[in-house]
Amino acid sequence: MSDDTDSDTELEENYYTFLNLPKDATAEQINAAYRKLSRIYHPDKHMEGENKHKAEMLFNRTKKAYEVLSDPHKRAIYDSVGEKGLRTDGWELVHRTKTPAEIREEYQRLAQAAEDRKLLQSTNPRGNVTISVNATEVFSPYDDSEMPNVEVSSMSISQSIEAPITRRDTVIMSGNLVSTNGNGSGGFVVCGRRLLNKGWLELDLGAGNGLLMAAKGGRTLSPVLSVTGGTSLNFREHGVLPALFSTLSVQLDKHTIGSLTLNASSQSAMTTQIDRSNDKCAWSTSFVIGSPHIYFSVAYTHKMIENELKLKVAAKVGTFGFLAEYGAEKKVSKYSSVLAAVSIGVPTGVILKFKIVRSQQTYVFPIHLSEDIVPAAVFYATVTPVIVWFIVKKSIIDPMLTERKNIENEKIKRNNEQRMNLRRQEAAAAIELMTHTYERIVNEEIERGGIIIAHATYGCLEKNGNFRADACIDVKIPLQCLVKDGSLILYNASKSDLPGFYDPCIGEDKVLRFEYLYNNRPNLMEIQDVEGVRLPR
């Protein structure tokens, strides 16, 4: 499909699951799985007209899966990017390559070319809105007889857009407006950026608080070393303010980057920083020697990937005083997240900060609760975000996500209606063609006291634990046909691609529940859709 949205919702077949193989299957395992299904579906074994047609349909699907997984080049593409990689325009070059690594590189080149074309049609807008609220009178009122005064102390708005000219050249236009205690200012900057060999160059021209001219650039010196730098001139009414900065970055190891930054301006500083990040956590430490302050800061982020949650703590101490901050960031959708943080320090006092990120738009709301460290302000700053999150999640976010999921599921069903009808027909045909194999396996398992499937259902459950009548299918026969020599192995993948299965409730959580006999003893098993199982245990 040419439409990007349709491509995102198109269901792709899992060749490994159809052959009931693990992702690291060997060539021998692939050949054995192919031979097993070929004995069931080969058209020569079904000479009757209707059955022969069904066998041809399923044998072609088996053959397609085998052709992809048995070819190292095609398998490398499929493992990297799925079926869409095999359908990517420009793969005529694939015959000139020799290794899976080269094929991945070729796909990346083709994908990058497509991304470049998409980029040329995008302005990539970015924005930031910050609204600062002064609520210090709530905890330190001037007069107990009057209502505390809560006011917006400052507001800033910034916006930028990118206009790609060529693959290497981009024009960036940005502007900002700032209002503090009734006094306003603003500025506008136009940047021209060009990508060079192992680097980039940028020229800036701006107006607002005087004319601004700047030149910046960066270059990769080695696989572990890079440098950026620049200079600017700000022409103001009473003179020219020059500035110069340079940053040297070093890749210390796979997860750690160190940097040294020199900044020479009206507020000069030298900064040494080390950042370390992995899948579970992130550390950042920095030491700044400058004017007017010298300080040391450290920040730690704990990543809870399964819950899409990040817990953050930070501390800063120096000649200005000290500052401690703790908070949490929660991802609420694919492109949106919310953050709440409490800042406690001297001389800043207590500040509660909310941040909402939606795509590339950011909204920040710092609320100054107290100029001193007041226990009541700290308590309410900590508890309020939790209460607000609970209320908003239950009343707004959960219903919104449920509705969005339902819309997405309906979209997937519409875009794949024809394909799903074919899958249902294939599943029914597969079960019909499995009859003789099923009877043979049952007889063999009875003789050895092995695994005999009594009942098997695949689909969605209701709250009472029963299967929804319109969202489940009987898979007793296809599940029995996966039993071999007294054992049943299912791998960690959706069961909907197994022969004789299909997805009866797209986009919803599914389970496979089955009753079976082993050594003539009854057993009950229930597994999640992507959960693996190996019987006997």
Coordinates of C-alpha atoms in Angstrom, one line a residue:
M1 CA 0.0 0.0 0.0
S2 CA 1.3 3.5 -0.8
D3 CA -0.4 5.2 2.1
D4 CA 1.8 5.3 5.2
T5 CA -1.1 4.9 7.6
D6 CA -2.4 1.8 5.8
S7 CA 1.1 0.3 5.9
D8 CA 1.3 0.8 9.6
T9 CA -2.0 -1.1 10.1
E10 CA -1.3 -3.9 7.6
L11 CA -1.0 -7.3 9.2
E12 CA 2.1 -9.2 8.4
E13 CA 2.5 -12.9 8.4
N14 CA 5.0 -14.6 10.8
Y15 CA 6.7 -17.2 8.8
Y16 CA 8.5 -18.7 11.8
T17 CA 5.1 -19.2 13.6
F18 CA 3.5 -20.8 10.5
L19 CA 6.3 -23.4 10.4
N20 CA 6.3 -23.5 14.3
L21 CA 10.0 -22.6 14.5
P22 CA 12.1 -20.4 16.9
K23 CA 13.7 -17.3 15.5
D24 CA 17.1 -18.9 15.6
A25 CA 16.0 -22.0 13.7
T26 CA 18.7 -23.9 11.9
A27 CA 18.5 -25.0 8.3
E28 CA 17.8 -28.5 9.4
Q29 CA 14.8 -27.4 11.5
I30 CA 13.5 -25.3 8.6
N31 CA 13.7 -28.2 6.2
A32 CA 12.1 -30.6 8.7
A33 CA 9.2 -28.2 9.4
Y34 CA 8.7 -27.7 5.6
R35 CA 8.7 -31.5 5.0
K36 CA 6.1 -32.0 7.8
L37 CA 3.6 -29.5 6.4
S38 CA 4.3 -30.6 2.8
R39 CA 3.1 -34.1 3.8
I40 CA -0.2 -32.6 4.9
Y41 CA -0.8 -29.9 2.2
H42 CA 1.0 -31.1 -0.9
P43 CA -1.6 -31.0 -3.8
D44 CA -0.6 -34.5 -5.0
K45 CA -2.0 -36.0 -1.8
H46 CA -5.4 -34.5 -2.3
M47 CA -6.7 -35.5 -5.8
E48 CA -10.4 -34.4 -5.2
G49 CA -11.3 -31.0 -6.8
E50 CA -12.2 -28.9 -3.8
N51 CA -9.6 -30.4 -1.5
K52 CA -6.9 -30.1 -4.2
H53 CA -7.7 -26.3 -4.4
K54 CA -7.5 -25.9 -0.6
A55 CA -4.2 -27.9 -0.6
E56 CA -2.7 -25.7 -3.3
M57 CA -3.6 -22.6 -1.3
L58 CA -1.9 -23.8 1.9
F59 CA 1.0 -25.5 0.2
N60 CA 1.8 -22.1 -1.6
R61 CA 1.8 -20.4 1.8
T62 CA 4.1 -23.1 3.2
K63 CA 6.4 -22.8 0.2
K64 CA 6.6 -19.0 0.5
A65 CA 7.6 -19.3 4.2
Y66 CA 10.2 -21.9 3.4
E67 CA 11.6 -19.9 0.5
V68 CA 12.1 -16.8 2.7
L69 CA 13.6 -18.6 5.7
S70 CA 15.8 -21.0 3.7
D71 CA 17.4 -18.2 1.7
P72 CA 20.0 -16.4 3.9
H73 CA 19.6 -13.1 2.0
K74 CA 15.8 -13.0 2.2
R75 CA 15.8 -14.2 5.8
A76 CA 18.2 -11.4 6.8
I77 CA 15.8 -8.8 5.2
Y78 CA 12.8 -10.5 6.8
D79 CA 14.4 -10.7 10.3
S80 CA 15.4 -7.0 10.1
V81 CA 12.3 -5.4 8.8
G82 CA 9.6 -8.0 8.1
E83 CA 7.6 -8.6 4.9
K84 CA 7.7 -4.9 4.0
G85 CA 11.5 -5.2 3.5
L86 CA 10.9 -7.9 0.8
R87 CA 8.4 -5.5 -0.9
T88 CA 10.6 -2.4 -0.8
D89 CA 11.2 -0.6 -4.1
G90 CA 14.7 -0.8 -5.4
W91 CA 15.5 -4.4 -4.3
E92 CA 16.7 -5.2 -7.8
L93 CA 20.2 -4.4 -6.4
V94 CA 19.8 -7.3 -4.0
H95 CA 21.4 -9.7 -6.5
R96 CA 24.6 -7.8 -6.5
T97 CA 25.1 -8.3 -2.7
K98 CA 26.6 -11.4 -1.1
T99 CA 25.9 -11.3 2.7
P100 CA 23.0 -10.6 5.0
A101 CA 24.9 -7.6 6.4
E102 CA 25.2 -6.1 3.0
I103 CA 21.5 -6.6 2.4
R104 CA 20.6 -4.8 5.6
E105 CA 22.8 -1.9 4.5
E106 CA 21.1 -1.8 1.2
Y107 CA 17.7 -1.8 2.8
Q108 CA 18.8 1.0 5.2
R109 CA 19.9 3.0 2.1
L110 CA 16.6 2.5 0.4
A111 CA 14.7 3.3 3.6
Q112 CA 16.8 6.4 4.1
A113 CA 16.1 7.5 0.6
A114 CA 12.4 7.1 1.3
E115 CA 12.8 9.0 4.6
D116 CA 14.6 11.8 2.8
R117 CA 11.7 12.1 0.3
K118 CA 9.3 12.3 3.2
L119 CA 11.5 14.8 5.0
L120 CA 11.4 17.2 2.0
Q121 CA 7.6 17.3 2.4
S122 CA 7.8 18.1 6.2
T123 CA 8.4 21.3 8.1
N124 CA 9.1 19.4 11.3
P125 CA 7.6 22.0 13.6
R126 CA 8.9 22.3 17.2
G127 CA 7.4 24.4 20.0
N128 CA 7.7 25.2 23.7
V129 CA 5.3 27.1 25.9
T130 CA 6.3 27.9 29.5
I131 CA 3.9 29.5 31.9
S132 CA 5.3 30.3 35.4
V133 CA 2.9 30.7 38.2
N134 CA 3.6 32.5 41.5
A135 CA 1.6 30.8 44.3
T136 CA 3.9 31.7 47.3
E137 CA 1.1 33.4 49.1
V138 CA -0.8 30.1 49.5
F139 CA 1.7 28.9 52.1
S140 CA 3.1 32.3 53.3
P141 CA 0.1 34.8 53.1
Y142 CA 0.7 38.5 53.7
D143 CA -2.7 38.8 55.3
D144 CA -4.7 35.9 56.7
S145 CA -7.9 37.7 56.3
E146 CA -7.5 37.9 52.5
M147 CA -7.5 35.2 49.8
P148 CA -4.0 34.3 48.7
N149 CA -3.0 35.9 45.4
V150 CA -2.0 33.4 42.6
E151 CA -0.7 35.1 39.5
V152 CA 1.2 34.3 36.3
S153 CA 4.6 35.8 36.8
S154 CA 6.1 35.0 33.3
M155 CA 5.3 33.4 30.0
S156 CA 7.5 32.4 27.1
I157 CA 6.6 30.9 23.7
S158 CA 9.0 29.6 21.2
Q159 CA 8.4 28.0 17.9
S160 CA 10.6 26.7 15.0
I161 CA 10.1 25.1 11.7
E162 CA 12.5 23.4 9.3
A163 CA 12.4 23.8 5.6
P164 CA 14.6 21.1 3.8
I165 CA 16.0 22.5 0.6
T166 CA 18.1 19.5 -0.4
R167 CA 19.2 16.3 1.4
R168 CA 22.1 18.3 2.8
D169 CA 20.7 21.8 3.2
T170 CA 18.0 22.9 5.6
V171 CA 16.7 26.4 6.6
I172 CA 15.4 26.7 10.1
M173 CA 13.2 29.6 11.2
S174 CA 12.6 30.2 14.9
G175 CA 11.0 32.8 17.1
N176 CA 10.3 33.5 20.7
L177 CA 8.2 35.8 22.9
V178 CA 8.9 36.4 26.6
S179 CA 6.7 38.3 29.1
T180 CA 7.9 38.8 32.7
N181 CA 5.9 40.9 35.2
G182 CA 4.4 43.0 32.4
N183 CA 7.6 43.5 30.4
G184 CA 7.9 41.8 27.1
S185 CA 10.6 40.9 24.6
G186 CA 11.1 38.7 21.6
G187 CA 13.3 37.6 18.8
F188 CA 13.5 35.9 15.5
V189 CA 16.4 33.8 14.0
V190 CA 16.9 32.3 10.6
C191 CA 19.5 29.5 10.4
G192 CA 21.0 27.9 7.3
R193 CA 22.5 24.4 8.0
R194 CA 24.5 22.2 5.7
L195 CA 25.6 18.6 6.3
L196 CA 29.3 18.1 5.4
N197 CA 31.5 15.0 5.2
K198 CA 31.6 13.9 8.9
G199 CA 30.2 17.2 10.1
W200 CA 27.9 20.1 9.7
L201 CA 28.0 23.9 9.4
E202 CA 25.3 26.5 10.5
L203 CA 25.0 30.3 9.9
D204 CA 22.5 32.3 12.0
L205 CA 21.0 35.7 11.5
G206 CA 18.6 37.1 14.1
A207 CA 16.9 40.2 15.4
G208 CA 15.2 41.1 18.6
N209 CA 17.4 42.3 21.4
G210 CA 19.7 43.8 18.8
L211 CA 21.1 42.2 15.7
L212 CA 22.5 38.7 16.1
M213 CA 25.1 37.0 13.8
A214 CA 26.5 33.5 14.6
A215 CA 28.4 30.7 13.0
K216 CA 28.4 27.1 14.4
G217 CA 29.8 23.8 13.3
G218 CA 30.6 20.3 14.3
R219 CA 32.8 17.4 13.1
T220 CA 33.5 13.8 13.9
L221 CA 37.2 13.4 14.4
S222 CA 37.2 9.6 15.0
P223 CA 34.7 6.9 15.9
V224 CA 34.9 8.0 19.6
L225 CA 35.8 11.7 19.3
S226 CA 33.7 14.7 18.0
V227 CA 33.9 18.5 18.4
T228 CA 31.4 21.3 18.0
G229 CA 32.0 25.0 18.3
G230 CA 30.8 28.5 17.3
T231 CA 30.9 32.2 17.8
S232 CA 28.3 34.9 17.8
L233 CA 28.1 38.7 17.8
N234 CA 25.1 40.5 19.4
F235 CA 24.9 44.2 18.4
R236 CA 23.1 46.1 21.1
E237 CA 22.5 49.8 21.7
H238 CA 25.4 50.2 24.1
G239 CA 27.9 48.0 22.3
V240 CA 28.7 44.6 20.9
L241 CA 28.5 41.4 23.0
P242 CA 30.8 38.7 21.5
A243 CA 30.5 35.0 22.5
L244 CA 32.6 31.9 21.8
F245 CA 31.9 28.3 22.7
S246 CA 33.4 24.9 22.0
T247 CA 32.6 21.3 23.1
L248 CA 34.8 18.2 22.9
S249 CA 32.9 14.9 23.3
V250 CA 34.5 11.5 23.9
Q251 CA 32.8 8.1 23.7
L252 CA 34.3 6.5 26.8
D253 CA 32.5 3.2 26.4
K254 CA 29.4 1.7 24.8
H255 CA 27.1 3.5 27.3
T256 CA 29.2 6.5 28.4
I257 CA 30.0 9.9 26.9
G258 CA 32.3 12.5 28.4
S259 CA 32.4 16.2 27.3
L260 CA 34.3 19.4 28.0
T261 CA 32.6 22.7 27.2
L262 CA 34.2 26.1 27.2
N263 CA 31.9 29.2 27.0
A264 CA 33.3 32.7 26.7
S265 CA 30.7 35.4 27.0
S266 CA 29.2 37.8 29.5
Q267 CA 28.8 34.7 31.7
S268 CA 31.8 32.5 31.0
A269 CA 32.1 29.0 32.2
M270 CA 33.9 25.7 31.8
T271 CA 31.8 22.5 32.1
T272 CA 32.9 18.9 32.5
Q273 CA 30.1 16.4 32.1
I274 CA 29.8 12.6 32.0
D275 CA 26.6 10.9 30.8
R276 CA 25.9 7.2 31.1
S277 CA 22.7 5.5 29.8
N278 CA 21.5 2.0 29.3
D279 CA 18.1 0.2 29.1
K280 CA 17.6 0.3 32.9
C281 CA 19.0 3.7 34.0
A282 CA 20.8 6.9 33.1
W283 CA 23.4 8.9 35.1
S284 CA 24.6 12.5 34.4
T285 CA 27.2 14.4 36.4
S286 CA 28.7 17.8 35.7
F287 CA 31.1 20.3 37.3
V288 CA 30.9 23.9 36.3
I289 CA 33.4 26.6 37.0
G290 CA 32.2 30.0 35.8
S291 CA 30.9 33.4 36.5
P292 CA 28.9 34.1 38.6
H293 CA 28.7 30.6 40.1
I294 CA 30.6 27.4 40.6
Y295 CA 28.5 24.2 41.2
F296 CA 28.4 20.5 40.9
S297 CA 25.3 18.5 39.8
V298 CA 24.2 14.9 39.5
A299 CA 21.1 13.4 38.1
Y300 CA 19.8 9.8 38.0
T301 CA 16.9 8.3 36.0
H302 CA 15.5 4.8 36.6
K303 CA 13.7 3.4 33.6
M304 CA 10.7 1.1 34.1
I305 CA 10.3 0.1 30.5
E306 CA 7.4 -2.3 31.0
N307 CA 5.4 0.4 32.8
E308 CA 6.6 3.2 30.4
L309 CA 7.7 5.1 33.5
K310 CA 10.8 7.0 34.4
L311 CA 11.7 8.0 38.0
K312 CA 14.1 10.9 38.3
V313 CA 16.2 12.5 41.1
A314 CA 18.7 15.3 40.8
A315 CA 20.8 17.5 43.0
K316 CA 22.9 20.6 42.5
V317 CA 25.2 22.4 45.0
G318 CA 27.5 25.4 44.6
T319 CA 28.1 29.0 45.4
F320 CA 24.5 29.8 44.6
G321 CA 23.1 27.5 47.3
F322 CA 21.7 24.0 46.7
L323 CA 18.8 22.5 44.8
A324 CA 17.3 19.0 45.0
E325 CA 14.6 17.7 42.6
Y326 CA 12.6 14.5 42.3
G327 CA 9.8 13.5 39.9
A328 CA 8.4 11.0 37.5
E329 CA 7.7 10.9 33.8
K330 CA 5.0 8.7 32.3
K331 CA 4.4 7.9 28.7
V332 CA 0.6 8.1 28.0
S333 CA 0.6 7.3 24.3
K334 CA 3.0 6.7 21.4
Y335 CA 3.8 10.4 21.1
S336 CA 2.8 11.9 24.4
S337 CA 4.2 11.9 27.9
V338 CA 3.6 13.9 31.2
L339 CA 6.1 14.8 33.9
A340 CA 5.7 16.1 37.4
A341 CA 8.7 17.2 39.5
V342 CA 9.3 18.8 42.9
S343 CA 12.2 21.2 43.3
I344 CA 13.5 22.1 46.8
G345 CA 16.4 24.5 47.3
V346 CA 18.0 27.6 48.7
P347 CA 17.3 30.4 47.7
T348 CA 14.6 29.2 45.3
G349 CA 12.3 27.5 47.9
V350 CA 9.7 25.0 46.7
I351 CA 8.6 24.7 43.1
L352 CA 6.2 22.2 41.6
K353 CA 6.7 21.7 37.8
F354 CA 4.4 20.0 35.3
K355 CA 5.5 19.2 31.8
I356 CA 3.4 17.9 28.9
V357 CA 5.1 16.6 25.8
R358 CA 2.9 16.0 22.7
S359 CA 4.9 15.0 19.6
Q360 CA 7.4 17.9 19.3
Q361 CA 5.4 20.4 21.3
T362 CA 6.3 20.9 25.0
Y363 CA 4.2 22.7 27.6
V364 CA 5.9 23.5 30.9
F365 CA 4.1 24.9 34.0
P366 CA 6.4 25.8 37.0
I367 CA 4.4 26.7 40.1
H368 CA 6.4 28.5 42.8
L369 CA 4.8 27.4 46.0
S370 CA 7.1 28.9 48.6
E371 CA 10.2 31.1 48.8
D372 CA 11.4 29.1 51.8
I373 CA 11.5 25.3 52.4
V374 CA 8.1 25.0 54.1
P375 CA 7.1 21.4 55.0
A376 CA 3.5 21.9 54.1
A377 CA 4.5 23.1 50.6
V378 CA 6.8 20.1 50.1
F379 CA 4.0 17.7 51.2
Y380 CA 1.4 19.2 48.9
A381 CA 3.8 19.5 46.0
T382 CA 4.5 15.7 46.4
V383 CA 1.0 14.5 46.9
T384 CA -0.9 16.8 44.5
P385 CA 0.6 15.3 41.3
V386 CA -0.3 11.8 42.4
I387 CA -3.9 12.8 43.1
V388 CA -4.2 14.8 39.8
W389 CA -2.7 11.9 37.9
F390 CA -5.1 9.4 39.4
I391 CA -8.1 11.6 38.6
V392 CA -7.0 12.5 35.1
K393 CA -6.0 8.9 34.3
K394 CA -9.4 7.5 35.3
S395 CA -11.6 10.3 33.9
I396 CA -9.7 11.3 30.7
I397 CA -6.7 9.2 29.7
D398 CA -8.1 5.7 30.2
P399 CA -11.3 6.4 28.2
M400 CA -9.3 8.2 25.6
L401 CA -6.8 5.3 25.1
T402 CA -9.7 2.8 25.1
E403 CA -11.5 4.7 22.4
R404 CA -8.3 5.2 20.4
K405 CA -7.5 1.5 20.6
N406 CA -11.0 0.6 19.4
I407 CA -10.6 3.0 16.5
E408 CA -7.2 1.5 15.6
N409 CA -8.6 -2.0 15.8
E410 CA -11.5 -1.1 13.5
K411 CA -9.0 0.5 11.1
I412 CA -6.9 -2.6 11.1
K413 CA -10.0 -4.7 10.5
R414 CA -11.1 -2.6 7.6
N415 CA -7.6 -2.5 6.0
N416 CA -7.2 -6.2 6.4
E417 CA -10.7 -7.4 5.9
Q418 CA -10.0 -9.2 2.7
R419 CA -6.8 -10.8 4.1
M420 CA -8.6 -11.9 7.3
N421 CA -11.4 -13.5 5.3
L422 CA -8.6 -15.4 3.4
R423 CA -7.0 -16.4 6.7
R424 CA -10.3 -17.8 8.0
Q425 CA -10.8 -19.8 4.8
E426 CA -7.2 -21.1 5.0
A427 CA -7.7 -22.1 8.7
A428 CA -10.9 -24.0 7.9
A429 CA -9.2 -25.6 4.8
A430 CA -6.1 -26.5 6.9
I431 CA -8.2 -28.3 9.6
E432 CA -10.1 -30.2 6.9
L433 CA -6.8 -31.4 5.3
M434 CA -5.3 -32.3 8.7
T435 CA -8.0 -34.9 9.4
H436 CA -5.9 -38.0 8.5
T437 CA -2.8 -36.6 10.2
Y438 CA -4.8 -35.8 13.3
E439 CA -6.2 -39.4 13.5
R440 CA -2.7 -40.8 13.0
I441 CA -1.1 -38.6 15.7
V442 CA -3.9 -39.4 18.2
N443 CA -3.4 -43.1 17.7
E444 CA 0.4 -42.8 18.1
E445 CA 0.0 -40.7 21.3
I446 CA -2.6 -43.2 22.8
E447 CA -0.1 -46.1 22.3
R448 CA 2.8 -44.2 24.0
G449 CA 0.6 -42.6 26.7
G450 CA 1.5 -39.2 25.3
I451 CA -0.3 -35.9 24.7
I452 CA -3.9 -36.1 23.6
I453 CA -5.7 -32.8 23.2
A454 CA -9.3 -33.1 24.5
H455 CA -10.4 -29.5 24.0
A456 CA -8.6 -26.3 22.8
T457 CA -9.9 -22.8 22.4
Y458 CA -8.1 -19.7 21.2
G459 CA -9.5 -16.1 21.5
C460 CA -10.6 -13.4 23.9
L461 CA -11.9 -13.8 27.4
E462 CA -14.8 -12.0 29.1
K463 CA -14.4 -10.6 32.6
N464 CA -15.9 -13.8 34.1
G465 CA -13.1 -15.9 32.5
N466 CA -15.2 -17.4 29.8
F467 CA -14.5 -17.1 26.1
R468 CA -16.5 -14.5 24.1
A469 CA -18.7 -16.4 21.7
D470 CA -17.9 -14.1 18.8
A471 CA -14.2 -13.9 19.4
C472 CA -12.9 -17.5 19.8
I473 CA -12.2 -20.5 17.7
D474 CA -11.9 -24.3 18.2
V475 CA -8.2 -25.3 17.6
K476 CA -8.3 -28.9 19.0
I477 CA -7.3 -30.5 15.6
P478 CA -4.4 -28.0 14.6
L479 CA -3.0 -28.1 18.2
Q480 CA -3.0 -31.9 18.2
C481 CA -1.2 -31.9 14.8
L482 CA 1.7 -29.9 16.4
V483 CA 2.3 -32.8 18.9
K484 CA 5.4 -34.8 17.8
D485 CA 6.8 -37.9 19.6
G486 CA 5.0 -37.2 22.8
S487 CA 5.9 -33.5 23.1
L488 CA 4.3 -30.1 22.2
I489 CA 6.4 -27.0 21.7
L490 CA 5.0 -23.5 21.0
Y491 CA 7.3 -20.5 20.7
N492 CA 7.0 -17.0 21.9
A493 CA 4.9 -15.5 19.1
S494 CA 1.3 -14.9 18.4
K495 CA -0.5 -18.2 17.8
S496 CA -2.7 -16.6 15.1
D497 CA -0.2 -17.6 12.4
L498 CA -0.1 -21.3 13.3
P499 CA -1.6 -23.6 10.7
G500 CA -5.4 -23.9 11.4
F501 CA -5.4 -20.8 13.5
Y502 CA -6.4 -17.2 12.7
D503 CA -7.0 -14.0 14.7
P504 CA -10.7 -13.9 15.9
C505 CA -10.3 -10.6 17.7
I506 CA -7.7 -8.3 16.1
G507 CA -5.9 -5.9 18.4
E508 CA -7.3 -7.5 21.6
D509 CA -5.6 -9.7 24.2
K510 CA -5.9 -13.4 23.4
V511 CA -5.3 -16.6 25.3
L512 CA -4.9 -20.3 24.3
R513 CA -6.7 -22.6 26.7
F514 CA -6.6 -26.4 26.3
E515 CA -7.3 -29.6 28.2
Y516 CA -5.1 -32.6 27.5
L517 CA -4.3 -36.1 28.7
Y518 CA -0.7 -37.1 29.4
N519 CA 0.0 -40.6 30.8
N520 CA -3.8 -40.8 30.9
R521 CA -4.0 -38.0 33.4
P522 CA -6.1 -34.9 32.7
N523 CA -4.4 -31.5 32.6
L524 CA -5.5 -27.9 32.0
M525 CA -3.2 -25.3 30.4
E526 CA -3.8 -21.6 29.7
I527 CA -1.2 -19.4 28.1
Q528 CA -1.1 -15.8 26.8
D529 CA -1.0 -15.2 23.0
V530 CA 2.7 -14.6 22.8
E531 CA 3.7 -17.0 25.6
G532 CA 5.7 -20.1 24.8
V533 CA 5.0 -23.6 26.1
R534 CA 6.9 -26.9 26.2
L535 CA 5.0 -30.1 27.2
P536 CA 5.6 -32.3 29.0
R537 CA 7.1 -30.0 31.6

